[in-house]
XYZ file of C-alpha atoms in Angstrom:
655
model
C 65.031 28.856 5.655
C 61.498 27.838 5.386
C 60.528 27.687 9.549
C 62.097 31.266 10.091
C 59.999 32.858 7.074
C 56.925 30.449 8.717
C 57.788 31.671 12.195
C 57.681 35.100 11.009
C 54.123 34.669 9.530
C 52.784 33.294 12.454
C 54.211 36.262 14.862
C 52.763 38.938 12.366
C 49.225 37.065 12.357
C 49.138 36.897 16.314
C 50.519 40.552 16.026
C 47.494 41.636 14.261
C 45.313 39.389 15.410
C 44.437 37.856 12.045
C 44.528 33.961 10.600
C 45.100 33.176 7.267
C 45.703 29.611 5.948
C 49.541 29.661 4.564
C 51.013 27.089 2.366
C 54.938 26.745 1.975
C 56.374 25.212 -0.753
C 59.964 24.004 0.301
C 62.202 22.497 -2.652
C 65.562 20.964 -3.277
C 67.372 18.749 -5.749
C 68.761 17.169 -3.197
C 66.687 14.044 -1.241
C 68.573 13.519 1.479
C 68.221 17.213 2.444
C 64.557 17.398 1.972
C 64.152 14.099 4.472
C 66.404 15.984 7.221
C 64.396 19.037 6.560
C 61.117 17.309 7.595
C 61.949 16.323 10.626
C 62.891 19.680 11.629
C 65.239 18.494 14.675
C 68.098 20.871 15.407
C 71.032 20.959 17.664
C 71.326 22.192 21.405
C 73.528 25.263 20.082
C 70.815 26.611 18.184
C 70.043 28.471 21.282
C 73.185 31.027 20.404
C 70.686 32.009 17.367
C 67.103 32.178 18.218
C 65.695 34.031 20.829
C 64.462 32.835 24.208
C 61.089 33.639 23.409
C 60.840 31.860 19.852
C 62.488 28.595 21.640
C 59.917 28.376 24.151
C 56.998 29.310 21.493
C 58.004 27.242 18.028
C 60.190 24.391 19.294
C 59.964 21.408 21.815
C 62.923 20.484 23.755
C 64.056 16.470 24.450
C 66.797 15.169 25.285
C 69.193 17.931 24.148
C 67.771 18.524 21.172
C 65.099 20.868 20.026
C 62.308 19.898 17.876
C 60.440 22.129 15.481
C 56.710 22.509 16.539
C 53.281 20.967 14.704
C 52.030 24.686 14.158
C 55.070 25.438 12.069
C 56.356 22.217 10.390
C 52.473 22.213 9.176
C 52.478 25.496 7.580
C 55.612 23.733 5.016
C 55.273 21.203 2.596
C 58.977 19.869 1.393
C 59.864 18.273 -1.956
C 62.366 17.183 -4.488
C 62.313 19.599 -7.396
C 65.051 21.406 -9.441
C 64.220 25.029 -10.199
C 66.020 24.679 -14.131
C 64.093 21.290 -15.084
C 60.843 20.757 -13.224
C 57.777 22.611 -14.103
C 57.412 25.786 -11.564
C 54.594 26.004 -9.084
C 51.923 28.960 -9.785
C 50.219 31.669 -8.357
C 52.803 32.273 -5.790
C 52.467 35.623 -2.821
C 56.195 35.093 -2.245
C 59.658 33.384 -3.986
C 62.381 33.231 -1.490
C 65.224 32.684 -3.471
C 68.689 33.216 -1.221
C 72.028 32.579 -2.573
C 70.982 30.075 -5.550
C 71.425 31.805 -8.213
C 75.483 32.629 -7.421
C 75.677 28.779 -8.112
C 74.404 28.718 -11.340
C 75.742 30.043 -15.359
C 74.346 32.646 -17.311
C 72.673 30.117 -19.179
C 70.336 28.792 -16.697
C 69.774 32.192 -14.412
C 68.555 32.855 -17.857
C 65.941 30.128 -17.969
C 65.284 30.707 -13.583
C 64.672 33.613 -13.883
C 61.543 34.313 -16.762
C 60.322 30.938 -13.999
C 60.052 33.026 -11.192
C 57.895 35.703 -13.036
C 56.192 32.658 -14.088
C 55.709 31.074 -11.077
C 54.536 34.735 -9.359
C 51.086 36.408 -9.312
C 50.412 39.509 -10.696
C 52.236 42.041 -7.024
C 54.299 38.695 -5.975
C 56.966 39.214 -4.494
C 60.905 38.205 -5.107
C 63.428 37.836 -2.611
C 67.108 37.424 -3.506
C 70.351 37.146 -1.678
C 72.525 40.281 -1.152
C 75.056 38.902 -4.030
C 72.287 38.402 -6.995
C 70.987 40.442 -9.370
C 68.389 40.228 -11.814
C 70.635 41.037 -14.812
C 68.740 41.411 -18.404
C 65.610 40.663 -16.456
C 64.983 44.249 -14.959
C 61.924 44.384 -16.580
C 59.913 41.698 -15.236
C 59.838 43.099 -11.605
C 60.630 46.708 -9.373
C 62.410 46.674 -6.884
C 61.143 47.277 -3.438
C 64.393 47.551 -1.948
C 67.131 47.490 -3.864
C 69.338 47.263 -0.819
C 67.559 43.837 0.437
C 66.877 42.743 -2.927
C 63.334 42.843 -2.625
C 61.511 42.701 -5.734
C 57.748 43.040 -7.118
C 55.911 41.716 -10.201
C 55.807 43.247 -13.106
C 52.950 42.297 -15.608
C 54.697 42.658 -18.900
C 54.360 41.164 -22.747
C 57.342 38.007 -22.887
C 58.888 38.346 -25.680
C 59.316 34.993 -27.942
C 63.386 34.442 -26.804
C 62.165 34.822 -22.646
C 59.546 32.266 -23.215
C 59.796 29.729 -20.716
C 60.300 26.680 -22.040
C 59.511 23.788 -19.518
C 61.869 20.762 -21.471
C 65.412 21.610 -20.096
C 68.198 21.977 -22.143
C 71.002 19.655 -22.501
C 73.989 21.618 -21.337
C 77.486 19.955 -21.768
C 80.802 21.426 -21.533
C 80.996 21.996 -25.532
C 77.622 24.244 -25.162
C 78.740 26.392 -22.656
C 80.848 29.327 -24.952
C 82.143 32.804 -23.067
C 81.207 35.948 -25.041
C 83.954 37.753 -26.614
C 84.231 41.560 -27.484
C 83.295 42.564 -31.275
C 86.243 43.160 -33.141
C 85.416 44.580 -36.950
C 87.507 43.672 -39.458
C 89.038 46.116 -42.240
C 86.799 45.971 -45.436
C 88.313 44.543 -47.967
C 88.575 46.622 -51.558
C 86.080 44.418 -53.583
C 83.390 44.960 -50.317
C 84.337 48.653 -51.113
C 83.535 48.543 -55.263
C 80.576 46.264 -54.729
C 79.158 49.205 -52.027
C 80.479 52.357 -54.341
C 78.250 50.732 -57.192
C 75.356 49.967 -55.536
C 75.385 53.429 -54.464
C 76.469 54.913 -57.638
C 74.914 53.026 -60.553
C 72.258 50.275 -59.091
C 68.579 51.933 -59.488
C 66.777 52.182 -56.225
C 64.649 49.299 -55.359
C 63.065 47.964 -52.018
C 62.199 44.400 -50.963
C 58.538 43.291 -49.978
C 56.799 40.908 -48.783
C 53.513 38.977 -49.914
C 51.507 41.257 -47.843
C 53.711 44.472 -49.288
C 55.365 45.417 -45.980
C 58.347 47.174 -47.395
C 61.526 45.290 -45.625
C 64.158 47.304 -46.902
C 65.203 50.121 -49.279
C 68.461 50.663 -51.739
C 69.337 53.749 -53.490
C 67.431 56.935 -53.316
C 63.451 56.063 -53.365
C 62.330 59.017 -52.018
C 60.959 60.406 -56.168
C 59.204 57.140 -55.977
C 58.145 56.977 -51.905
C 56.549 58.914 -49.757
C 54.952 58.845 -46.715
C 51.019 58.728 -46.420
C 49.762 60.724 -43.716
C 47.797 59.127 -40.734
C 49.187 56.363 -38.838
C 52.643 55.219 -39.799
C 52.665 52.249 -42.453
C 55.180 50.640 -44.463
C 52.883 48.773 -46.786
C 54.754 49.564 -50.627
C 50.925 51.255 -52.266
C 50.145 53.439 -49.016
C 54.191 55.312 -49.701
C 54.003 55.218 -53.720
C 53.079 57.607 -55.634
C 49.738 57.971 -57.000
C 50.317 58.004 -60.402
C 52.592 54.841 -60.081
C 49.800 53.279 -57.619
C 47.720 50.994 -60.704
C 50.692 50.441 -62.724
C 52.673 48.875 -59.932
C 49.735 46.751 -58.678
C 49.481 45.221 -61.851
C 53.186 44.275 -61.912
C 52.719 43.021 -58.485
C 49.955 40.892 -58.738
C 51.501 39.080 -61.723
C 54.906 38.681 -60.657
C 52.958 36.746 -57.090
C 50.539 35.074 -59.399
C 53.132 33.572 -62.294
C 55.880 33.402 -59.964
C 57.966 35.452 -62.219
C 59.479 38.563 -63.651
C 56.501 41.447 -64.327
C 57.206 44.574 -65.705
C 55.207 47.740 -66.625
C 57.627 50.369 -68.877
C 57.356 53.683 -69.965
C 54.929 55.166 -66.946
C 55.259 59.056 -66.841
C 55.778 59.973 -63.729
C 55.251 64.165 -63.362
C 57.321 66.381 -61.358
C 56.098 70.197 -61.382
C 57.533 70.893 -65.260
C 59.579 67.533 -65.469
C 58.177 64.685 -67.085
C 59.961 61.343 -65.650
C 59.668 57.783 -67.878
C 59.753 54.980 -65.070
C 59.845 51.455 -65.420
C 58.657 49.654 -62.937
C 59.948 45.754 -62.602
C 58.927 43.552 -60.136
C 60.701 39.959 -59.333
C 60.928 37.024 -57.149
C 64.134 37.129 -55.105
C 65.924 33.938 -55.518
C 69.812 32.956 -55.741
C 72.115 30.347 -55.009
C 71.787 31.888 -51.215
C 69.343 30.973 -48.705
C 66.650 33.918 -48.866
C 63.353 33.117 -46.937
C 60.189 32.493 -49.123
C 57.751 34.966 -50.324
C 59.642 38.218 -51.083
C 59.932 40.553 -53.984
C 62.156 42.790 -54.841
C 60.544 46.225 -57.282
C 62.782 48.110 -58.743
C 62.432 52.061 -60.106
C 64.208 52.071 -63.346
C 64.049 55.646 -64.913
C 64.550 56.782 -67.964
C 66.277 60.329 -68.808
C 64.222 62.750 -67.485
C 63.291 65.599 -69.797
C 61.872 69.276 -68.874
C 58.306 70.329 -70.296
C 58.004 72.141 -73.284
C 55.869 75.357 -73.396
C 53.319 75.764 -76.193
C 54.005 77.215 -79.274
C 53.127 79.928 -81.193
C 51.467 77.762 -84.350
C 48.831 75.586 -84.191
C 51.130 72.410 -85.237
C 52.656 72.374 -81.893
C 49.356 72.914 -79.899
C 47.739 69.374 -82.173
C 51.292 67.514 -81.636
C 51.030 68.230 -77.529
C 47.036 67.632 -78.120
C 47.716 64.219 -79.393
C 50.625 63.165 -77.091
C 47.770 63.774 -74.451
C 45.221 61.731 -76.176
C 47.835 58.842 -76.743
C 48.960 58.963 -72.812
C 45.105 59.452 -71.698
C 44.827 56.545 -73.796
C 47.299 54.729 -72.374
C 46.610 55.281 -68.973
C 42.700 54.106 -69.641
C 44.040 50.795 -70.925
C 46.385 50.314 -67.806
C 43.316 51.227 -65.719
C 41.099 48.535 -67.836
C 43.316 46.163 -67.253
C 43.422 47.155 -63.807
C 39.892 46.674 -62.984
C 40.198 43.734 -65.247
C 41.950 41.891 -63.042
C 40.411 43.877 -59.727
C 36.924 41.823 -60.574
C 39.305 38.945 -61.433
C 40.761 38.804 -58.236
C 37.136 39.478 -56.198
C 36.034 36.342 -57.891
C 39.033 34.497 -56.771
C 38.525 35.721 -53.361
C 34.764 35.549 -53.415
C 35.247 31.448 -54.040
C 38.029 32.000 -51.310
C 35.663 33.160 -48.858
C 32.554 30.888 -50.073
C 34.911 28.069 -49.339
C 36.310 29.757 -45.871
C 32.926 29.665 -45.104
C 32.192 26.050 -45.355
C 35.100 25.598 -43.869
C 34.152 27.836 -40.866
C 30.260 26.479 -40.646
C 32.168 22.690 -40.352
C 34.845 23.964 -37.966
C 31.799 25.951 -36.020
C 29.779 22.715 -36.047
C 33.330 20.736 -34.883
C 33.426 23.386 -31.777
C 29.488 22.628 -30.700
C 30.461 19.037 -30.248
C 33.803 19.896 -28.488
C 31.496 22.417 -26.470
C 29.581 19.520 -25.932
C 32.559 17.422 -25.045
C 33.755 20.075 -22.827
C 30.864 20.577 -20.907
C 30.849 16.642 -20.227
C 33.947 16.634 -19.282
C 33.461 19.426 -17.411
C 30.712 17.388 -15.475
C 33.292 14.734 -15.015
C 35.632 17.077 -13.844
C 32.990 18.701 -11.401
C 32.717 15.566 -10.105
C 36.090 14.251 -10.291
C 36.376 16.958 -7.572
C 33.858 16.643 -5.452
C 35.411 12.431 -5.045
C 38.599 14.602 -4.465
C 37.253 16.550 -2.088
C 35.579 13.769 -0.078
C 39.150 11.199 -0.203
C 40.748 14.992 0.908
C 38.344 15.079 4.055
C 38.809 11.141 5.143
C 42.384 11.549 4.455
C 42.495 14.554 6.748
C 40.464 12.735 9.503
C 42.791 9.720 8.976
C 45.672 12.304 9.114
C 43.730 13.494 12.417
C 43.794 9.852 13.872
C 47.453 8.982 13.248
C 48.483 11.886 14.666
C 46.559 11.196 17.613
C 47.617 8.069 17.686
C 51.115 9.211 17.114
C 50.815 10.987 20.284
C 48.945 8.415 22.195
C 52.330 5.954 21.592
C 54.392 8.435 21.971
C 52.691 9.213 25.878
C 52.432 5.560 26.136
C 56.245 4.817 25.418
C 57.375 7.663 27.545
C 55.113 6.501 30.285
C 55.825 3.138 30.915
C 59.519 2.015 32.565
C 60.375 -0.496 30.461
C 62.804 0.566 27.790
C 61.824 0.008 24.163
C 63.485 0.493 20.737
C 62.336 -0.567 17.366
C 65.060 -1.518 14.635
C 64.071 -1.898 10.901
C 65.676 -5.365 8.994
C 68.705 -3.400 8.964
C 69.008 -2.544 12.439
C 69.058 1.165 12.236
C 66.919 2.429 14.960
C 63.222 4.029 14.237
C 62.530 5.143 17.413
C 63.193 4.839 20.922
C 61.484 5.666 24.162
C 63.128 7.484 26.742
C 63.551 4.873 29.340
C 65.699 3.075 26.769
C 68.623 5.840 27.016
C 69.499 4.310 30.641
C 71.271 1.018 28.825
C 71.306 2.649 25.215
C 73.093 6.429 24.881
C 70.278 7.340 22.318
C 69.294 10.752 20.729
C 66.730 11.878 18.408
C 69.848 12.460 16.454
C 70.496 8.482 16.349
C 66.782 7.934 14.076
C 67.968 6.069 11.520
C 71.756 5.104 12.734
C 72.820 1.281 12.963
C 72.459 0.311 16.545
C 76.165 -0.995 16.486
C 77.251 2.774 16.456
C 75.455 3.522 19.407
C 77.504 3.321 22.600
C 75.376 0.704 25.745
C 76.528 0.855 28.877
C 76.297 -3.229 29.170
C 79.251 -4.798 30.246
C 79.202 -7.648 28.349
C 77.949 -6.816 24.856
C 76.349 -9.301 22.834
C 72.932 -7.014 22.140
C 74.034 -6.680 18.317
C 75.002 -10.064 17.973
C 71.917 -11.658 19.533
C 69.478 -9.004 17.444
C 71.040 -10.464 13.933
C 70.593 -13.922 15.114
C 66.708 -13.288 16.296
C 66.720 -11.629 12.685
C 67.695 -14.450 11.258
C 66.250 -17.021 12.741
C 63.195 -15.347 13.793
C 62.684 -16.997 17.545
C 62.211 -14.324 20.162
C 65.327 -14.507 22.411
C 65.433 -13.632 26.591
C 68.754 -12.929 28.052
C 69.546 -11.055 31.555
C 71.942 -8.106 31.045
C 74.780 -6.285 33.650
C 75.161 -2.331 33.130
C 78.521 -0.497 34.125
C 76.950 1.203 37.296
C 75.298 -2.494 39.027
C 71.982 -2.722 37.500
C 70.493 -5.270 35.701
C 68.372 -5.509 32.989
C 66.134 -8.437 31.114
C 66.088 -7.982 27.762
C 63.536 -9.688 25.718
C 64.520 -9.186 21.507
C 61.243 -9.928 19.096
C 60.751 -9.612 15.658
C 58.256 -7.348 14.710
C 55.059 -8.414 12.844
C 52.964 -6.042 10.716
C 49.146 -6.796 10.082
C 50.221 -8.450 7.232
C 52.378 -10.679 9.047
C 55.357 -9.898 7.588
C 58.851 -9.301 9.388
C 59.942 -5.531 9.598
C 62.140 -5.046 12.055
C 62.497 -6.128 16.197
C 61.336 -5.013 18.831
C 63.800 -4.595 21.727
C 62.664 -3.921 25.730
C 64.880 -4.167 28.528
C 62.731 -4.660 31.643
C 65.106 -3.423 35.170
C 65.312 -6.319 37.350
C 67.780 -4.971 39.584
C 64.821 -4.777 42.822
C 64.439 -7.899 42.185
C 68.195 -9.086 41.900
C 69.108 -7.616 45.351
C 65.868 -9.179 47.054
C 66.860 -12.720 45.024
C 70.477 -12.269 46.610
C 68.952 -10.315 50.315
C 66.742 -13.946 49.953
C 69.594 -16.258 49.269
C 71.522 -15.098 52.121
C 68.973 -14.948 54.888
C 67.863 -18.449 54.115
C 71.529 -19.631 54.626
C 71.975 -17.404 57.630
C 68.388 -19.383 58.975
C 69.922 -22.861 57.941
C 73.132 -21.947 59.855
C 70.866 -20.837 62.889
C 68.205 -23.557 62.314
C 71.518 -26.224 61.926
C 73.592 -25.112 65.478
C 70.138 -25.959 67.116
C 70.194 -29.001 68.890
C 66.489 -29.208 69.222
C 64.831 -30.520 65.728
C 63.089 -27.668 64.650
C 60.977 -27.136 61.204
C 59.878 -23.990 59.258
C 56.482 -24.702 58.086
C 54.430 -22.193 55.601
C 50.577 -21.248 56.514
C 49.492 -24.745 54.748
C 51.723 -26.471 56.680
C 53.732 -27.486 54.068
C 57.437 -28.102 55.796
C 59.977 -25.572 54.676
C 63.162 -26.261 56.128
C 63.893 -28.837 58.000
C 67.034 -28.748 60.754
C 69.790 -31.436 60.725
C 68.543 -32.515 64.281
C 64.914 -33.480 62.750
C 66.476 -35.291 60.376
C 69.192 -36.909 62.741
C 66.560 -37.326 65.202
C 63.435 -38.717 63.272
C 65.602 -40.215 60.761
C 64.609 -38.334 57.593
C 65.905 -36.468 54.831
C 65.723 -32.953 53.432
C 64.720 -34.013 50.047
C 61.904 -36.326 50.967
C 60.337 -33.909 52.808
C 60.280 -30.837 50.972
C 55.842 -30.438 49.574
C 54.522 -32.732 52.693
C 52.609 -31.456 55.390
C 54.180 -32.190 58.992
C 51.353 -34.910 59.102
C 52.785 -36.606 56.061
C 55.994 -37.289 57.741
C 56.593 -40.716 58.684
C 54.378 -43.052 58.915
C 51.879 -40.585 60.378
C 52.870 -40.069 64.104
C 52.431 -36.386 63.680
C 48.925 -37.121 62.514
C 47.053 -35.743 65.521
C 43.664 -34.049 64.945
C 44.295 -31.922 68.288
C 47.702 -31.125 66.782
C 46.396 -30.211 63.568
C 43.881 -28.051 65.351
C 46.071 -26.222 67.029
C 48.277 -25.205 64.896
C 45.683 -24.056 62.524
C 45.326 -21.924 65.358
C 48.428 -20.503 65.151
C 48.148 -19.728 61.268
C 44.897 -18.271 61.107
C 44.991 -16.225 64.976
C 48.371 -16.217 65.768
C 48.095 -17.328 68.788
C 51.690 -19.280 69.582
C 51.502 -22.561 70.414
C 53.145 -23.081 73.633
C 53.987 -26.691 75.541
C 52.022 -28.959 73.591
C 52.887 -32.589 74.939
C 52.673 -35.744 72.924
C 53.311 -39.656 73.409
C 54.062 -41.404 70.357
C 56.008 -44.626 69.041
C 58.487 -43.447 66.360
C 60.507 -45.743 64.088
C 63.660 -46.933 66.221
C 63.425 -44.984 69.236
C 60.329 -46.554 70.561
C 57.774 -44.782 72.381
C 59.114 -41.214 73.324
C 57.594 -38.556 74.749
C 58.000 -34.686 73.110
C 57.063 -30.943 74.158
C 55.938 -28.554 71.098
C 55.970 -24.904 70.651
C 55.349 -23.407 67.497
C 54.738 -19.132 66.525
C 55.281 -17.073 64.044
C 58.081 -15.569 61.989
C 58.423 -12.944 60.095
C 60.275 -12.955 56.721
C 61.924 -8.685 55.918
C 60.045 -6.145 55.596
C 58.584 -5.976 51.898
C 59.572 -9.792 51.185
C 57.409 -12.710 50.878
C 57.614 -16.475 51.831
C 58.847 -18.302 49.148
C 55.721 -21.053 49.428
C 53.357 -18.727 50.243
C 51.992 -16.149 51.607
C 52.306 -14.029 55.410
C 54.424 -15.238 57.862
C 56.013 -18.745 58.202
C 55.839 -21.173 61.629
C 58.913 -22.036 63.599
C 58.028 -25.602 65.465
C 60.218 -26.491 68.168
C 60.340 -30.151 68.991
C 61.199 -30.580 72.674
C 61.944 -34.557 73.537
C 62.078 -34.736 77.792
C 61.440 -38.735 77.457
C 64.555 -39.382 79.555
C 63.407 -36.336 81.870
C 60.015 -37.970 82.631
C 61.625 -41.108 83.421
C 64.007 -39.911 85.939
C 61.053 -37.851 88.056
């Protein structure tokens, strides 16, 4: 899939005549799969699925296999990674994750899809398989092509529940549960009674937190609370009736400070012509059950309301009413004084806290200033490290180019030489081979990494694996000759592979074709036997000399006539035979003319005393003889000399 995407991107860049730096990260949890993908080697049958144009453009065919081209291979980086455990990549333009989610359970899918959202940059694309969906995470993406399962990244605020946790959850069979449909159980009589009592007889109340925010309403609270104008708010003091605000504030403050119940009783609340007398009770929420800290319950306990009486005719009624109003005003004034006193105390406390906070902020500011200086120093160090990394990266790129060039040179060298070469590791697995070695051992690119013992070869008497194992154990090079089933001969040399640190890291096996040499040796042997048989058949003594006048072959008649042996003649010149009876300056001169000028020697007569025969008269004839075309003499370069010796002593005496 990674190579397919790379090929499509390369085609689009060529079509648009644009060039961009493209990096594809291809990951899998299977290390063997990653190793196989890095090689980029495909069988011959991909021709049925890949167009001829793409095969020619993006693949290199050799030995029945297709190798991905260098321009496509350099676009992909392969790595082992788990999408559920390892930290994800970031700022990706495209994530292609086809047919993976269908193998993951709901828990893992809830973890993986936020990872994808985190990895993609704004506007990036997610490409899923045809049977896969986003599930509950549609808010993270919007569909570009729902049928093709192509989605685009949306900027959304990730909730606490969806926040990415890079630590993988320890999932096991016990922790995986299947959700069941909720079934409401019928309420018991006790639950019904408790609910009715709360509704009918319990006073209205609310639950607030330490920030005075209302968390829960119980009963009819509309007589005491009402929404305020402006932005919606659940703050208690923005919703409470104005007559209750001051006493309720004092009660809440007292309950928070003393952590115990606070009561403000007999607070008057007017509603038209009706006067309500309300007791305000604020108490911390506690009990045998587990509750969050900092919650308070505010209870509005209403005494029996009474209707306001109209003013009376007599003066006493007006006086009583006036006194009552004065008492209420005095009471409200007293409450206001207490509230102001508490507010002043609270402000003084707040000022002290602010002063302390200001000192802490100044201290924090100094620490931040120091931290900022450290960060500046760290930034400079990082910049320096970054420059070093850039330099190292440039050097590595240069080394990579050199390595690529050397690898190309090595491949061309191995392909050019006619000597078969195979590299093995210490386990006798195939590491590298050249085309010439495939004539002896049936190797293809897919065999790299396989043991040599598993490969079929064409050797008639196969001991290659045993010989290789022996060389690996003894470190003594070995040379053998083998014959193949098609009657060809090879000289096999097995040597240890030594690294630059002089350590043994495998074997090197070379196969040299010596078929023609073997055939020449056989032909020369047969020709020699043929010549020897002819020479031995002739009655006159014969000698075969090389160009240095050394004796190559002597006939049986020569050995019998002059009482010599072939073993004694080997390596000697004609002039060293016997007691020097052939050592004549004129004969030497004539034979050298035969060698240098190819001038035959005809009827050269010589009279000499020979051991055991007395004085004899001989006639010498010499001329060049040529071996088979393309062959060389065994003891020198060029043609040989055939010397015929004719003894005519008896014929001369008769004359």
